[in-house]
Short mmCIF file of C-alpha atoms in Angstrom, two decimals:
data_model
loop_
_atom_site.label_atom_id
_atom_site.label_comp_id
_atom_site.label_asym_id
_atom_site.label_seq_id
_atom_site.Cartn_x
_atom_site.Cartn_y
_atom_site.Cartn_z
CA MET A 1 0.00 0.00 0.00
CA ARG A 2 1.49 3.31 -1.08
CA VAL A 3 1.04 6.38 1.12
CA LEU A 4 1.81 10.04 0.47
CA LEU A 5 2.77 11.76 3.73
CA VAL A 6 2.54 15.56 3.56
CA GLU A 7 4.04 17.11 6.70
CA ASP A 8 6.16 20.28 6.90
CA GLU A 9 7.67 19.48 10.33
CA ARG A 10 10.58 17.37 9.16
CA SER A 11 11.24 15.63 12.45
CA THR A 12 7.57 14.64 12.68
CA ALA A 13 7.61 13.49 9.06
CA ARG A 14 10.67 11.31 9.70
CA ILE A 15 9.06 9.67 12.74
CA LEU A 16 5.75 9.02 10.98
CA ALA A 17 7.40 7.72 7.81
CA LYS A 18 9.64 5.38 9.81
CA GLY A 19 6.69 4.02 11.75
CA LEU A 20 4.58 3.48 8.64
CA ARG A 21 7.42 1.77 6.79
CA GLU A 22 7.93 -0.57 9.72
CA GLN A 23 4.29 -1.57 9.22
CA ALA A 24 5.02 -2.48 5.57
CA TYR A 25 3.63 0.69 3.96
CA ALA A 26 5.49 2.29 1.06
CA VAL A 27 5.78 5.98 2.01
CA ASP A 28 6.67 9.03 -0.06
CA VAL A 29 7.25 12.22 1.94
CA VAL A 30 6.82 15.84 0.86
CA HIS A 31 6.92 19.00 3.00
CA ASP A 32 5.14 21.57 0.82
CA GLY A 33 1.52 21.88 -0.29
CA ARG A 34 2.30 22.83 -3.88
CA VAL A 35 4.72 19.93 -4.20
CA ALA A 36 2.03 17.62 -2.83
CA SER A 37 -0.50 18.82 -5.42
CA SER A 38 2.05 18.30 -8.19
CA ARG A 39 2.87 14.81 -6.93
CA LEU A 40 -0.81 13.87 -6.74
CA ALA A 41 -1.34 15.03 -10.32
CA ASP A 42 1.45 12.75 -11.55
CA SER A 43 1.33 9.68 -9.28
CA GLU A 44 -1.23 7.27 -7.82
CA TYR A 45 -1.50 6.66 -4.09
CA ASP A 46 -3.65 4.38 -1.96
CA LEU A 47 -3.90 6.87 0.89
CA ILE A 48 -2.81 10.42 1.79
CA VAL A 49 -1.81 11.62 5.27
CA LEU A 50 -2.12 15.39 4.95
CA ASP A 51 -1.20 18.13 7.41
CA VAL A 52 -3.39 21.24 7.30
CA MET A 53 -0.72 23.89 7.94
CA LEU A 54 1.76 23.71 5.04
CA PRO A 55 4.00 26.17 3.18
CA GLY A 56 3.16 26.92 -0.43
CA GLN A 57 -0.43 25.71 -0.20
CA SER A 58 -2.57 24.62 2.72
CA GLY A 59 -3.64 21.06 3.22
CA LEU A 60 -7.25 22.21 2.85
CA ASP A 61 -6.49 23.55 -0.63
CA VAL A 62 -4.57 20.40 -1.57
CA CYS A 63 -7.54 18.26 -0.58
CA ARG A 64 -10.01 20.57 -2.30
CA GLN A 65 -8.06 20.40 -5.58
CA LEU A 66 -7.76 16.63 -5.31
CA ARG A 67 -11.51 16.22 -5.05
CA ALA A 68 -12.17 18.79 -7.78
CA ALA A 69 -10.00 16.67 -10.07
CA GLY A 70 -12.27 13.70 -9.38
CA GLN A 71 -9.77 11.70 -7.33
CA ASP A 72 -11.25 9.64 -4.50
CA THR A 73 -8.00 8.66 -2.73
CA PRO A 74 -8.69 8.47 1.03
CA VAL A 75 -7.33 11.46 2.97
CA LEU A 76 -6.44 11.45 6.67
CA MET A 77 -6.01 15.08 7.68
CA LEU A 78 -3.68 16.14 10.51
CA THR A 79 -3.85 19.43 12.35
CA ALA A 80 -2.60 21.08 15.54
CA ARG A 81 -5.87 22.96 15.78
CA ASP A 82 -8.69 21.46 17.80
CA GLY A 83 -12.34 22.28 17.90
CA ILE A 84 -15.42 21.48 15.87
CA GLU A 85 -14.97 24.32 13.34
CA ALA A 86 -11.52 23.10 12.33
CA ARG A 87 -12.81 19.57 11.88
CA ILE A 88 -15.76 20.73 9.82
CA ALA A 89 -13.45 22.75 7.55
CA GLY A 90 -11.27 19.71 6.93
CA LEU A 91 -14.15 17.35 6.27
CA ASP A 92 -15.93 19.85 4.03
CA THR A 93 -12.95 19.97 1.69
CA GLY A 94 -13.28 16.23 1.13
CA ALA A 95 -11.11 14.66 3.83
CA ASP A 96 -12.23 11.20 4.96
CA ASP A 97 -10.93 11.37 8.52
CA TYR A 98 -9.37 13.86 10.91
CA LEU A 99 -6.69 13.53 13.59
CA THR A 100 -5.66 16.30 15.98
CA LYS A 101 -2.04 16.66 17.10
CA PRO A 102 -0.58 15.47 19.35
CA PHE A 103 -1.77 11.91 18.79
CA ASP A 104 -0.69 8.39 19.62
CA PHE A 105 0.93 6.70 16.62
CA ARG A 106 -1.19 3.62 17.28
CA GLU A 107 -4.31 5.68 16.67
CA LEU A 108 -2.92 6.94 13.38
CA LEU A 109 -2.23 3.33 12.33
CA ALA A 110 -5.75 2.30 13.28
CA ARG A 111 -7.24 5.12 11.24
CA VAL A 112 -5.00 4.30 8.27
CA ARG A 113 -6.13 0.66 8.42
CA ALA A 114 -9.77 1.72 8.65
CA LEU A 115 -9.49 3.99 5.62
CA ALA A 116 -7.74 1.27 3.65
CA ARG A 117 -10.52 -1.21 4.47
CA ARG A 118 -13.21 1.34 3.67
CA ARG A 119 -11.80 2.03 0.23
CA ALA A 120 -11.45 -1.65 -0.61
CA LEU A 121 -14.85 -2.78 0.67
CA PRO A 122 -16.17 -5.42 0.51
CA LEU A 123 -13.00 -7.37 -0.23
CA ALA A 124 -10.41 -6.33 2.32
CA PRO A 125 -10.61 -8.65 5.36
CA ASP A 126 -7.90 -8.59 8.01
CA ARG A 127 -7.23 -12.28 7.31
CA VAL A 128 -6.40 -13.50 3.81
CA VAL A 129 -6.16 -17.20 3.05
CA VAL A 130 -4.75 -18.71 -0.14
CA GLY A 131 -4.13 -22.45 -0.07
CA ARG A 132 -1.83 -23.21 2.87
CA LEU A 133 -1.02 -19.50 3.40
CA THR A 134 -2.82 -17.44 6.04
CA LEU A 135 -1.90 -13.78 6.33
CA GLU A 136 -3.02 -11.62 9.26
CA SER A 137 -2.90 -7.95 8.28
CA ARG A 138 -3.56 -6.55 11.74
CA THR A 139 -0.75 -8.47 13.46
CA ARG A 140 1.53 -8.63 10.40
CA GLN A 141 1.87 -12.40 10.68
CA LEU A 142 2.12 -15.15 8.07
CA PHE A 143 1.29 -18.79 8.70
CA VAL A 144 2.27 -21.54 6.28
CA GLY A 145 0.00 -24.31 7.43
CA ASP A 146 0.25 -24.10 11.23
CA GLU A 147 3.78 -22.66 11.26
CA ALA A 148 4.41 -18.96 11.82
CA VAL A 149 6.92 -17.67 9.26
CA PRO A 150 8.72 -14.36 9.95
CA LEU A 151 8.73 -11.77 7.18
CA THR A 152 10.42 -8.40 6.83
CA ALA A 153 8.13 -5.41 6.35
CA ARG A 154 8.81 -5.31 2.61
CA GLU A 155 8.33 -9.06 2.20
CA PHE A 156 5.02 -8.79 4.04
CA ALA A 157 3.82 -5.90 1.87
CA LEU A 158 4.72 -7.74 -1.34
CA LEU A 159 3.09 -11.01 -0.28
CA GLU A 160 -0.03 -9.21 0.97
CA TYR A 161 -0.48 -7.47 -2.37
CA LEU A 162 0.00 -10.72 -4.29
CA MET A 163 -2.41 -12.61 -2.01
CA ARG A 164 -5.13 -9.97 -2.16
CA ARG A 165 -4.93 -10.12 -5.96
CA ARG A 166 -4.45 -13.89 -6.17
CA GLY A 167 -4.87 -15.24 -9.66
CA ASP A 168 -4.06 -11.88 -11.30
CA VAL A 169 -0.85 -11.42 -13.26
CA ILE A 170 0.61 -8.27 -11.68
CA SER A 171 3.19 -6.23 -13.55
CA ARG A 172 6.45 -5.12 -11.97
CA ARG A 173 5.32 -1.53 -12.41
CA ASP A 174 2.17 -2.21 -10.41
CA LEU A 175 4.13 -4.00 -7.69
CA ALA A 176 6.62 -1.15 -7.48
CA ARG A 177 3.84 1.45 -7.25
CA HIS A 178 2.05 -0.27 -4.36
CA VAL A 179 4.92 -1.85 -2.41
CA TRP A 180 7.93 0.43 -2.92
CA ASP A 181 8.36 4.18 -2.52
CA ASP A 182 10.44 6.81 -4.31
CA SER A 183 13.60 4.87 -3.52
CA TYR A 184 12.65 2.18 -6.06
CA ASP A 185 14.99 1.96 -9.07
CA PRO A 186 13.06 0.66 -12.12
CA LEU A 187 16.32 -0.69 -13.60
CA SER A 188 17.08 -2.85 -10.55
CA ASN A 189 16.11 -6.49 -9.96
CA VAL A 190 14.93 -5.85 -6.41
CA ILE A 191 11.42 -7.20 -7.06
CA ASP A 192 12.85 -10.46 -8.41
CA VAL A 193 15.12 -10.73 -5.36
CA TYR A 194 12.19 -10.33 -2.97
CA VAL A 195 10.09 -12.82 -4.92
CA GLN A 196 12.88 -15.39 -4.56
CA ARG A 197 13.02 -14.73 -0.82
CA LEU A 198 9.28 -15.25 -0.50
CA ARG A 199 9.41 -18.45 -2.52
CA ARG A 200 11.97 -19.91 -0.13
CA LYS A 201 9.76 -19.05 2.82
CA ILE A 202 6.33 -20.14 1.53
CA ASP A 203 7.00 -23.04 -0.83
CA GLY A 204 9.23 -25.38 1.14
CA ARG A 205 9.72 -28.41 -1.06
CA ALA A 206 6.53 -27.84 -3.01
CA GLN A 207 6.85 -27.49 -6.77
CA PRO A 208 5.97 -25.50 -8.73
CA SER A 209 6.09 -22.32 -6.64
CA MET A 210 2.90 -20.57 -5.57
CA ILE A 211 4.39 -17.40 -7.08
CA ARG A 212 4.52 -17.87 -10.84
CA ALA A 213 6.61 -15.70 -13.16
CA HIS A 214 5.15 -14.60 -16.49
CA ARG A 215 7.92 -13.42 -18.78
CA GLY A 216 7.42 -9.84 -19.88
CA GLU A 217 4.23 -9.52 -17.81
CA GLY A 218 4.93 -9.93 -14.08
CA TYR A 219 4.06 -12.28 -11.24
CA GLN A 220 0.99 -14.25 -10.20
CA LEU A 221 0.19 -15.95 -6.90
CA VAL A 222 -1.84 -19.13 -7.31
CA ASP A 223 -3.50 -21.72 -5.08
CA PRO A 224 -1.75 -25.03 -5.83
CA ASP A 225 -4.85 -26.92 -4.65
CA GLY A 226 -6.75 -25.58 -7.62
CA ALA A 227 -8.91 -22.84 -6.09
CA THR A 228 -7.02 -20.30 -8.23
CA PRO A 229 -6.19 -20.95 -11.89
#
């Protein structure tokens, strides 16, 4: 899941980005409202965490322009201002949720998860099962059969995306857009490396792998028991 974090306080942005990345989110960070609007015009995101008070352009204006352009990307708005009028202003511009600073990071995560589920309804359960794989989104755990298998944050994000779109052939570009952030190099083989790591962890001695490669197209996760073609 790819998130755009728009926060002008750089120390706060670093802390939030680090925490989100540790939870397997791909995070791009910008510190200016005009830069955020430009980024949103050129790139696709699954969710936006947007501060209200920004240089260049306010978060309210960024959100207003986003909605005027017909984009329905969920927006979680952050502000240091409290009170009903401030909340109404944020929601009236098209924000989906509102969080007042200071806040507990766990609450931000809960709201991010809720917005992600809301956008993907009705097909975004916390538990995803494909064949012998069971993935728990809330606890970030993977079980292969009855065995818990540890994954890094990036491995978890990649496998979650493949499992939620099981049966689909997903291009490298699509995987990069939803699992990696601006640090992704399109000329690298990093996706192939992570796929190989996942295969070692989920397949065991089973052949062929649950993650199938389609030359020139991308990767596909299948159910070896036949539930997925």
